[in-house]
mmCIF file of C-alpha atoms in Angstrom:
data_model
loop_
_atom_site.group_PDB
_atom_site.id
_atom_site.type_symbol
_atom_site.label_atom_id
_atom_site.label_comp_id
_atom_site.label_asym_id
_atom_site.label_seq_id
_atom_site.Cartn_x
_atom_site.Cartn_y
_atom_site.Cartn_z
ATOM 1 C CA MET J 1 117.149 120.672 72.301
ATOM 2 C CA GLU J 2 114.939 119.595 74.826
ATOM 3 C CA ALA J 3 111.127 119.813 74.185
ATOM 4 C CA ASP J 4 109.031 121.208 76.942
ATOM 5 C CA ALA J 5 107.415 118.709 79.033
ATOM 6 C CA VAL J 6 103.501 118.571 78.012
ATOM 7 C CA THR J 7 101.191 117.679 80.983
ATOM 8 C CA THR J 8 98.114 115.405 79.972
ATOM 9 C CA PRO J 9 95.259 117.021 81.453
ATOM 10 C CA GLN J 10 93.375 115.023 84.029
ATOM 11 C CA LEU J 11 89.712 114.739 85.000
ATOM 12 C CA ALA J 12 88.042 113.755 88.022
ATOM 13 C CA LEU J 13 85.982 110.655 87.525
ATOM 14 C CA ALA J 14 82.878 112.484 88.951
ATOM 15 C CA ASP J 15 83.297 115.043 86.047
ATOM 16 C CA THR J 16 82.631 112.287 83.549
ATOM 17 C CA ASP J 17 79.007 112.409 84.442
ATOM 18 C CA ILE J 18 77.634 115.514 82.306
ATOM 19 C CA ASN J 19 76.095 118.214 84.093
ATOM 20 C CA TRP J 20 73.952 120.413 81.784
ATOM 21 C CA ASN J 21 74.592 123.545 84.000
ATOM 22 C CA ARG J 22 77.971 123.322 83.439
ATOM 23 C CA LEU J 23 77.869 123.333 79.486
ATOM 24 C CA ASP J 24 78.930 126.129 77.028
ATOM 25 C CA LYS J 25 75.717 125.635 74.916
ATOM 26 C CA THR J 26 76.825 127.852 72.277
ATOM 27 C CA LYS J 27 80.050 125.780 71.911
ATOM 28 C CA PHE J 28 78.025 122.607 72.408
ATOM 29 C CA HIS J 29 75.858 122.873 69.529
ATOM 30 C CA ILE J 30 78.349 124.779 66.955
ATOM 31 C CA ILE J 31 80.964 122.256 67.414
ATOM 32 C CA GLY J 32 78.533 119.507 68.013
ATOM 33 C CA ALA J 33 76.913 120.192 64.323
ATOM 34 C CA ILE J 34 80.468 120.199 62.736
ATOM 35 C CA LEU J 35 81.563 116.956 64.663
ATOM 36 C CA PHE J 36 78.435 115.013 63.953
ATOM 37 C CA THR J 37 77.991 116.188 60.546
ATOM 38 C CA ALA J 38 81.481 114.711 59.596
ATOM 39 C CA GLN J 39 80.579 111.690 61.575
ATOM 40 C CA SER J 40 77.412 110.960 59.867
ATOM 41 C CA GLY J 41 79.402 111.427 56.537
ATOM 42 C CA LEU J 42 81.634 108.588 57.452
ATOM 43 C CA LEU J 43 78.916 106.253 58.262
ATOM 44 C CA HIS J 44 76.338 107.152 55.815
ATOM 45 C CA PRO J 45 77.521 104.607 53.226
ATOM 46 C CA THR J 46 76.566 101.923 55.627
ATOM 47 C CA ALA J 47 73.184 103.146 55.883
ATOM 48 C CA VAL J 48 72.699 103.330 52.396
ATOM 49 C CA VAL J 49 73.794 99.716 51.959
ATOM 50 C CA LYS J 50 71.435 98.572 55.037
ATOM 51 C CA THR J 51 68.540 100.328 53.738
ATOM 52 C CA ARG J 52 68.724 98.894 49.967
ATOM 53 C CA MET J 53 69.043 95.355 51.578
ATOM 54 C CA GLN J 54 65.897 95.895 53.375
ATOM 55 C CA VAL J 55 63.741 96.952 50.520
ATOM 56 C CA ALA J 56 61.578 94.424 48.904
ATOM 57 C CA GLY J 57 62.264 93.652 45.470
ATOM 58 C CA SER J 58 65.824 95.183 45.405
ATOM 59 C CA GLY J 59 67.460 91.604 44.728
ATOM 60 C CA LEU J 60 69.979 92.568 47.387
ATOM 61 C CA SER J 61 68.446 90.937 50.419
ATOM 62 C CA GLN J 62 70.453 87.559 49.929
ATOM 63 C CA MET J 63 73.813 89.209 49.262
ATOM 64 C CA SER J 64 76.316 90.402 51.929
ATOM 65 C CA GLY J 65 76.739 94.091 52.858
ATOM 66 C CA MET J 66 80.263 94.394 51.173
ATOM 67 C CA SER J 67 78.691 92.826 48.044
ATOM 68 C CA VAL J 68 75.993 95.156 48.087
ATOM 69 C CA PHE J 69 78.451 98.090 48.438
ATOM 70 C CA THR J 70 80.590 97.229 45.581
ATOM 71 C CA ARG J 71 77.788 96.714 43.442
ATOM 72 C CA ILE J 72 76.499 100.071 44.358
ATOM 73 C CA LEU J 73 80.027 101.661 44.042
ATOM 74 C CA ARG J 74 80.483 100.154 40.397
ATOM 75 C CA ARG J 75 76.949 100.958 39.110
ATOM 76 C CA ASP J 76 76.508 104.774 40.722
ATOM 77 C CA GLY J 77 80.037 105.911 41.676
ATOM 78 C CA ILE J 78 80.654 107.745 44.961
ATOM 79 C CA PRO J 79 77.581 109.437 44.490
ATOM 80 C CA GLY J 80 75.589 106.288 44.864
ATOM 81 C CA ILE J 81 76.759 105.464 48.370
ATOM 82 C CA PHE J 82 75.917 108.904 49.512
ATOM 83 C CA ARG J 83 72.326 108.913 48.142
ATOM 84 C CA GLY J 84 70.169 111.426 50.572
ATOM 85 C CA PHE J 85 73.550 112.555 52.594
ATOM 86 C CA GLY J 86 73.056 116.177 51.851
ATOM 87 C CA THR J 87 69.414 116.096 52.891
ATOM 88 C CA SER J 88 70.307 114.301 56.057
ATOM 89 C CA ALA J 89 73.301 116.360 56.980
ATOM 90 C CA ILE J 90 71.384 119.655 56.614
ATOM 91 C CA GLY J 91 67.945 118.493 57.799
ATOM 92 C CA SER J 92 69.473 116.897 60.806
ATOM 93 C CA MET J 93 71.277 120.122 62.129
ATOM 94 C CA PRO J 94 68.299 121.791 63.890
ATOM 95 C CA GLY J 95 66.774 118.043 64.805
ATOM 96 C CA ARG J 96 70.087 117.078 66.802
ATOM 97 C CA VAL J 97 69.965 120.378 68.735
ATOM 98 C CA LEU J 98 66.245 119.618 69.753
ATOM 99 C CA ALA J 99 67.469 115.948 70.525
ATOM 100 C CA LEU J 100 70.708 116.939 72.395
ATOM 101 C CA THR J 101 69.056 119.550 74.362
ATOM 102 C CA SER J 102 66.202 117.402 75.687
ATOM 103 C CA LEU J 103 68.565 114.472 76.413
ATOM 104 C CA GLU J 104 71.037 116.576 78.597
ATOM 105 C CA MET J 105 68.093 118.513 80.388
ATOM 106 C CA SER J 106 65.987 115.214 81.218
ATOM 107 C CA LYS J 107 69.283 113.207 82.196
ATOM 108 C CA ASP J 108 70.161 116.139 84.551
ATOM 109 C CA MET J 109 66.817 116.220 86.087
ATOM 110 C CA MET J 110 66.867 112.449 86.520
ATOM 111 C CA LEU J 111 70.206 112.333 88.282
ATOM 112 C CA LYS J 112 68.827 115.237 90.805
ATOM 113 C CA TYR J 113 65.691 113.174 91.494
ATOM 114 C CA THR J 114 67.729 109.863 92.180
ATOM 115 C CA GLU J 115 70.336 111.679 94.179
ATOM 116 C CA GLY J 116 70.568 110.332 97.965
ATOM 117 C CA LYS J 117 68.189 107.378 96.999
ATOM 118 C CA ASP J 118 69.029 103.947 97.972
ATOM 119 C CA ILE J 119 70.157 102.970 94.240
ATOM 120 C CA PRO J 120 73.455 101.530 93.479
ATOM 121 C CA GLU J 121 75.435 103.851 91.536
ATOM 122 C CA ALA J 122 75.714 101.954 88.292
ATOM 123 C CA SER J 123 71.809 101.427 88.279
ATOM 124 C CA ARG J 124 71.360 105.248 89.059
ATOM 125 C CA VAL J 125 73.495 106.293 86.166
ATOM 126 C CA GLY J 126 72.060 103.915 83.755
ATOM 127 C CA LEU J 127 68.488 104.562 85.029
ATOM 128 C CA ALA J 128 69.034 108.361 84.331
ATOM 129 C CA ASN J 129 70.619 107.848 80.998
ATOM 130 C CA ALA J 130 67.766 105.563 79.727
ATOM 131 C CA VAL J 131 64.851 107.948 80.874
ATOM 132 C CA ALA J 132 66.909 110.675 79.315
ATOM 133 C CA GLY J 133 67.138 108.658 75.751
ATOM 134 C CA MET J 134 63.555 107.924 75.772
ATOM 135 C CA VAL J 135 62.407 111.500 76.196
ATOM 136 C CA SER J 136 64.831 112.658 73.983
ATOM 137 C CA ASN J 137 63.530 110.538 71.355
ATOM 138 C CA LEU J 138 60.090 111.217 71.966
ATOM 139 C CA VAL J 139 60.575 114.923 71.561
ATOM 140 C CA SER J 140 62.655 114.751 68.460
ATOM 141 C CA CYS J 141 60.571 111.945 66.515
ATOM 142 C CA VAL J 142 57.974 114.590 65.453
ATOM 143 C CA TYR J 143 60.820 116.383 63.513
ATOM 144 C CA PHE J 144 63.148 113.109 62.228
ATOM 145 C CA VAL J 145 60.423 110.767 60.903
ATOM 146 C CA PRO J 146 59.488 113.171 57.838
ATOM 147 C CA LEU J 147 63.266 113.654 57.258
ATOM 148 C CA ASP J 148 63.701 109.919 57.366
ATOM 149 C CA VAL J 149 61.164 109.236 54.997
ATOM 150 C CA ILE J 150 62.659 111.626 52.581
ATOM 151 C CA CYS J 151 66.014 110.453 52.861
ATOM 152 C CA GLN J 152 65.381 106.937 52.511
ATOM 153 C CA ARG J 153 63.253 107.611 49.669
ATOM 154 C CA LEU J 154 66.167 108.972 48.135
ATOM 155 C CA MET J 155 68.597 106.133 49.066
ATOM 156 C CA VAL J 156 66.596 103.566 47.173
ATOM 157 C CA GLN J 157 66.149 105.364 43.793
ATOM 158 C CA GLY J 158 65.831 103.210 40.909
ATOM 159 C CA LEU J 159 64.781 100.082 43.148
ATOM 160 C CA PRO J 160 61.660 98.101 41.925
ATOM 161 C CA GLY J 161 58.419 99.410 44.140
ATOM 162 C CA THR J 162 59.754 102.718 44.863
ATOM 163 C CA THR J 163 59.120 106.057 43.190
ATOM 164 C CA ASN J 164 61.702 108.089 41.275
ATOM 165 C CA CYS J 165 62.427 111.504 42.615
ATOM 166 C CA ARG J 166 64.532 114.312 41.414
ATOM 167 C CA GLY J 167 65.576 115.522 44.857
ATOM 168 C CA PRO J 168 64.141 116.194 48.503
ATOM 169 C CA PHE J 169 61.330 118.622 47.519
ATOM 170 C CA ASP J 170 60.091 116.338 44.618
ATOM 171 C CA VAL J 171 59.721 113.469 47.375
ATOM 172 C CA ILE J 172 57.819 115.818 49.243
ATOM 173 C CA ARG J 173 55.858 116.749 46.740
ATOM 174 C CA LYS J 174 55.138 113.426 45.191
ATOM 175 C CA VAL J 175 54.237 112.229 48.988
ATOM 176 C CA VAL J 176 51.992 114.889 49.730
ATOM 177 C CA LYS J 177 50.187 114.610 46.504
ATOM 178 C CA ALA J 178 49.687 111.010 46.702
ATOM 179 C CA GLU J 179 48.879 110.493 50.596
ATOM 180 C CA GLY J 180 48.699 113.978 51.898
ATOM 181 C CA PHE J 181 50.539 115.235 54.744
ATOM 182 C CA ARG J 182 50.317 112.345 56.738
ATOM 183 C CA GLY J 183 52.335 110.313 54.132
ATOM 184 C CA LEU J 184 55.500 112.217 55.311
ATOM 185 C CA TYR J 185 54.460 110.509 58.907
ATOM 186 C CA ARG J 186 54.454 106.777 57.289
ATOM 187 C CA GLY J 187 56.079 104.599 60.181
ATOM 188 C CA PHE J 188 55.522 107.248 63.017
ATOM 189 C CA GLY J 189 53.781 105.161 65.459
ATOM 190 C CA LEU J 190 56.064 102.203 64.970
ATOM 191 C CA THR J 191 59.344 104.751 65.253
ATOM 192 C CA ALA J 192 58.160 106.173 68.688
ATOM 193 C CA VAL J 193 57.206 102.653 69.939
ATOM 194 C CA TYR J 194 60.145 101.085 68.842
ATOM 195 C CA GLN J 195 62.865 104.142 69.262
ATOM 196 C CA SER J 196 61.917 105.110 72.507
ATOM 197 C CA PRO J 197 62.691 101.857 74.381
ATOM 198 C CA ALA J 198 65.563 101.542 72.029
ATOM 199 C CA SER J 199 67.127 104.769 72.936
ATOM 200 C CA ALA J 200 66.698 103.865 76.410
ATOM 201 C CA LEU J 201 68.207 100.551 75.948
ATOM 202 C CA TRP J 202 71.384 102.601 73.977
ATOM 203 C CA TRP J 203 71.723 105.011 76.598
ATOM 204 C CA GLY J 204 71.115 102.732 79.590
ATOM 205 C CA SER J 205 73.721 100.424 78.050
ATOM 206 C CA TYR J 206 76.071 102.947 77.663
ATOM 207 C CA GLY J 207 75.671 104.593 81.034
ATOM 208 C CA ALA J 208 75.887 101.084 82.810
ATOM 209 C CA ALA J 209 78.810 100.017 80.486
ATOM 210 C CA GLN J 210 80.843 102.995 81.222
ATOM 211 C CA HIS J 211 80.225 103.033 84.924
ATOM 212 C CA ILE J 212 81.105 99.282 85.236
ATOM 213 C CA LEU J 213 84.256 99.915 83.085
ATOM 214 C CA TRP J 214 85.682 102.879 85.115
ATOM 215 C CA ARG J 215 84.931 100.661 88.412
ATOM 216 C CA SER J 216 86.985 97.741 86.742
ATOM 217 C CA PHE J 217 89.989 99.945 86.182
ATOM 218 C CA GLY J 218 89.978 100.696 89.749
ATOM 219 C CA TYR J 219 88.561 104.632 89.366
ATOM 220 C CA LYS J 220 86.398 105.982 92.140
ATOM 221 C CA ASP J 221 84.826 109.465 92.710
ATOM 222 C CA ASP J 222 87.742 111.085 94.352
ATOM 223 C CA MET J 223 90.313 113.690 93.414
ATOM 224 C CA GLU J 224 93.364 111.476 94.205
ATOM 225 C CA ASN J 225 92.597 109.024 91.292
ATOM 226 C CA LYS J 226 91.892 110.611 88.129
ATOM 227 C CA PRO J 227 91.532 109.148 84.641
ATOM 228 C CA LYS J 228 93.519 110.643 81.758
ATOM 229 C CA ASN J 229 91.726 112.068 78.843
ATOM 230 C CA VAL J 230 92.981 109.079 76.496
ATOM 231 C CA GLU J 231 91.770 106.602 78.957
ATOM 232 C CA MET J 232 88.342 108.580 79.195
ATOM 233 C CA VAL J 233 87.938 108.420 75.446
ATOM 234 C CA ILE J 234 88.841 104.679 75.390
ATOM 235 C CA VAL J 235 86.413 104.071 77.907
ATOM 236 C CA GLN J 236 83.657 105.951 76.654
ATOM 237 C CA ALA J 237 84.485 104.421 73.163
ATOM 238 C CA THR J 238 84.311 101.062 74.274
ATOM 239 C CA ALA J 239 81.069 101.632 76.082
ATOM 240 C CA GLY J 240 79.235 103.181 72.803
ATOM 241 C CA MET J 241 80.719 100.231 70.908
ATOM 242 C CA VAL J 242 78.966 97.860 73.383
ATOM 243 C CA ALA J 243 75.630 99.927 73.412
ATOM 244 C CA GLY J 244 75.239 100.210 69.541
ATOM 245 C CA ALA J 245 76.006 96.399 69.195
ATOM 246 C CA CYS J 246 73.411 95.348 71.768
ATOM 247 C CA SER J 247 70.558 97.954 70.271
ATOM 248 C CA SER J 248 71.219 96.691 66.568
ATOM 249 C CA VAL J 249 70.743 93.190 67.655
ATOM 250 C CA ILE J 250 67.156 93.636 69.594
ATOM 251 C CA THR J 251 66.196 96.466 67.163
ATOM 252 C CA THR J 252 66.982 95.356 63.391
ATOM 253 C CA PRO J 253 63.633 93.307 62.976
ATOM 254 C CA ILE J 254 61.451 96.432 63.857
ATOM 255 C CA ASP J 255 63.791 98.759 61.811
ATOM 256 C CA THR J 256 63.544 96.389 58.765
ATOM 257 C CA VAL J 257 59.516 96.741 58.817
ATOM 258 C CA LYS J 258 59.846 100.497 59.427
ATOM 259 C CA THR J 259 62.039 101.089 56.497
ATOM 260 C CA ARG J 260 59.921 99.088 54.292
ATOM 261 C CA LEU J 261 56.626 100.738 55.469
ATOM 262 C CA GLN J 262 58.306 104.521 54.668
ATOM 263 C CA VAL J 263 59.859 103.899 51.028
ATOM 264 C CA MET J 264 57.403 101.028 49.461
ATOM 265 C CA ASP J 265 54.733 102.355 47.216
ATOM 266 C CA ASN J 266 53.460 99.304 45.590
ATOM 267 C CA TYR J 267 51.740 97.983 48.622
ATOM 268 C CA GLY J 268 48.447 96.679 46.849
ATOM 269 C CA SER J 269 44.984 98.082 48.032
ATOM 270 C CA GLY J 270 44.487 100.191 51.057
ATOM 271 C CA ARG J 271 47.241 102.353 53.036
ATOM 272 C CA PRO J 272 50.288 100.026 54.136
ATOM 273 C CA SER J 273 50.338 99.135 57.673
ATOM 274 C CA VAL J 274 52.919 97.560 60.030
ATOM 275 C CA LEU J 275 50.937 94.079 59.843
ATOM 276 C CA LYS J 276 50.768 94.145 56.273
ATOM 277 C CA THR J 277 54.433 94.985 55.628
ATOM 278 C CA ALA J 278 55.581 92.593 58.227
ATOM 279 C CA MET J 279 53.331 89.832 56.889
ATOM 280 C CA THR J 280 54.694 90.292 53.168
ATOM 281 C CA LEU J 281 58.186 90.439 54.808
ATOM 282 C CA LEU J 282 57.570 86.932 56.326
ATOM 283 C CA LYS J 283 56.040 85.570 53.152
ATOM 284 C CA GLU J 284 59.044 86.437 51.253
ATOM 285 C CA ASP J 285 61.874 85.545 53.244
ATOM 286 C CA GLY J 286 60.699 83.778 56.414
ATOM 287 C CA TRP J 287 62.040 84.908 59.805
ATOM 288 C CA TRP J 288 65.284 85.645 58.453
ATOM 289 C CA GLY J 289 63.681 88.113 56.294
ATOM 290 C CA PHE J 290 63.266 90.513 59.467
ATOM 291 C CA TYR J 291 67.259 90.809 59.643
ATOM 292 C CA ARG J 292 67.868 91.860 55.995
ATOM 293 C CA GLY J 293 70.583 94.277 56.454
ATOM 294 C CA PHE J 294 71.768 93.026 59.790
ATOM 295 C CA GLY J 295 75.421 93.366 59.092
ATOM 296 C CA PRO J 296 75.680 96.840 57.703
ATOM 297 C CA ARG J 297 73.348 98.087 60.563
ATOM 298 C CA PHE J 298 75.243 96.050 63.326
ATOM 299 C CA LEU J 299 78.344 97.884 61.574
ATOM 300 C CA ASN J 300 76.641 101.301 61.521
ATOM 301 C CA MET J 301 75.352 101.114 65.165
ATOM 302 C CA SER J 302 78.461 99.799 66.515
ATOM 303 C CA LEU J 303 80.746 102.267 64.830
ATOM 304 C CA TYR J 304 78.281 104.970 65.365
ATOM 305 C CA GLY J 305 78.277 104.302 69.077
ATOM 306 C CA THR J 306 81.876 104.716 69.316
ATOM 307 C CA THR J 307 82.176 107.821 67.302
ATOM 308 C CA MET J 308 79.045 109.789 68.268
ATOM 309 C CA ILE J 309 79.520 109.027 72.239
ATOM 310 C CA VAL J 310 83.122 109.988 71.883
ATOM 311 C CA THR J 311 82.375 113.270 69.992
ATOM 312 C CA TYR J 312 79.237 113.571 72.495
ATOM 313 C CA GLU J 313 81.143 113.520 75.672
ATOM 314 C CA LEU J 314 83.959 115.566 74.523
ATOM 315 C CA ILE J 315 82.153 118.543 73.366
ATOM 316 C CA SER J 316 80.023 118.131 76.304
ATOM 317 C CA MET J 317 82.843 118.785 78.615
ATOM 318 C CA SER J 318 83.431 121.846 76.959
ATOM 319 C CA ASN J 319 86.342 123.392 79.115
ATOM 320 C CA LEU J 320 88.297 120.063 78.427
ATOM 321 C CA SER J 321 87.181 118.998 75.085
ATOM 322 C CA PHE J 322 87.844 122.420 73.196
ATOM 323 C CA SER J 323 91.184 122.745 74.671
ATOM 324 C CA PHE J 324 91.652 118.892 74.029
ATOM 325 C CA PHE J 325 91.068 119.384 70.228
ATOM 326 C CA GLY J 326 92.967 122.688 70.337
ATOM 327 C CA ILE J 327 89.879 124.376 68.748
ATOM 328 C CA ASP J 328 88.972 126.622 71.428
ATOM 329 C CA SER J 329 90.395 129.570 70.100
ATOM 330 C CA LEU J 330 87.993 129.382 66.903
ATOM 331 C CA LEU J 331 85.227 130.274 69.166
ATOM 332 C CA GLU J 332 86.748 133.102 71.055
#
């Protein structure tokens, strides 16, 4: 019995650049929430390892990421490597809608603004992605910084210099009681200052890398030479990995300072500050201390870049992605 031939859908190269107006936004956000939550679950252990390595007095900063992971698993079991995941998964859903919506709308506006201008196509795509990433980060920081403070405090429970809390609401209660509402926004300025250019770097690197990869494979913006879906996933996954790796190398020192600033409570007299935190870190470990947790962060951001961008691009191209995954009927 001969099997029916299955034709692999193909995609015009011009359609690999997302257009917000073409999206089915209901499918985009519903399926996106499911897929991004699953993706976050797979990578959450690396975030826990990274955070615990970065915290002062943890005794973990000189250990390898794998050793820290094994130690957590041996002492606390599976729940230990998923500390804070429930709070992160549920809390991130509305924030992710906000971030992705602002990202797509600002990218679409930037592409329209630069259309027809004397700019190389790779630069134009990279610029649009960079501006969109920066705008999206600025918009979402207001929501995500308090969530970040809560989740990271849950991740470092039991380590010296941290306050023990029974859950996310207990974290909120104790932080607000000790410092007022602004305690939930510890590190907000640093987050906004560094994550906006970091986000611009990530999306800009991704957009430029993807464009260069397509051109290096001989694809042009015409209908006669179309990449297949599998090729699209491979190119976008590679571009996402490159973007994540580049971003982690540049942003890890600031992320280390930010993490310590958000979770440490034995900061001495006065309120914690970026300068005070950085000087303490420099005194403890020297310049290498700013790269505490670099291994897990590098792994996290590289894998995150790969899985997130494939998920993002596939759900963005609604007509293709849902038939590709075979789940379109679930939303009919």
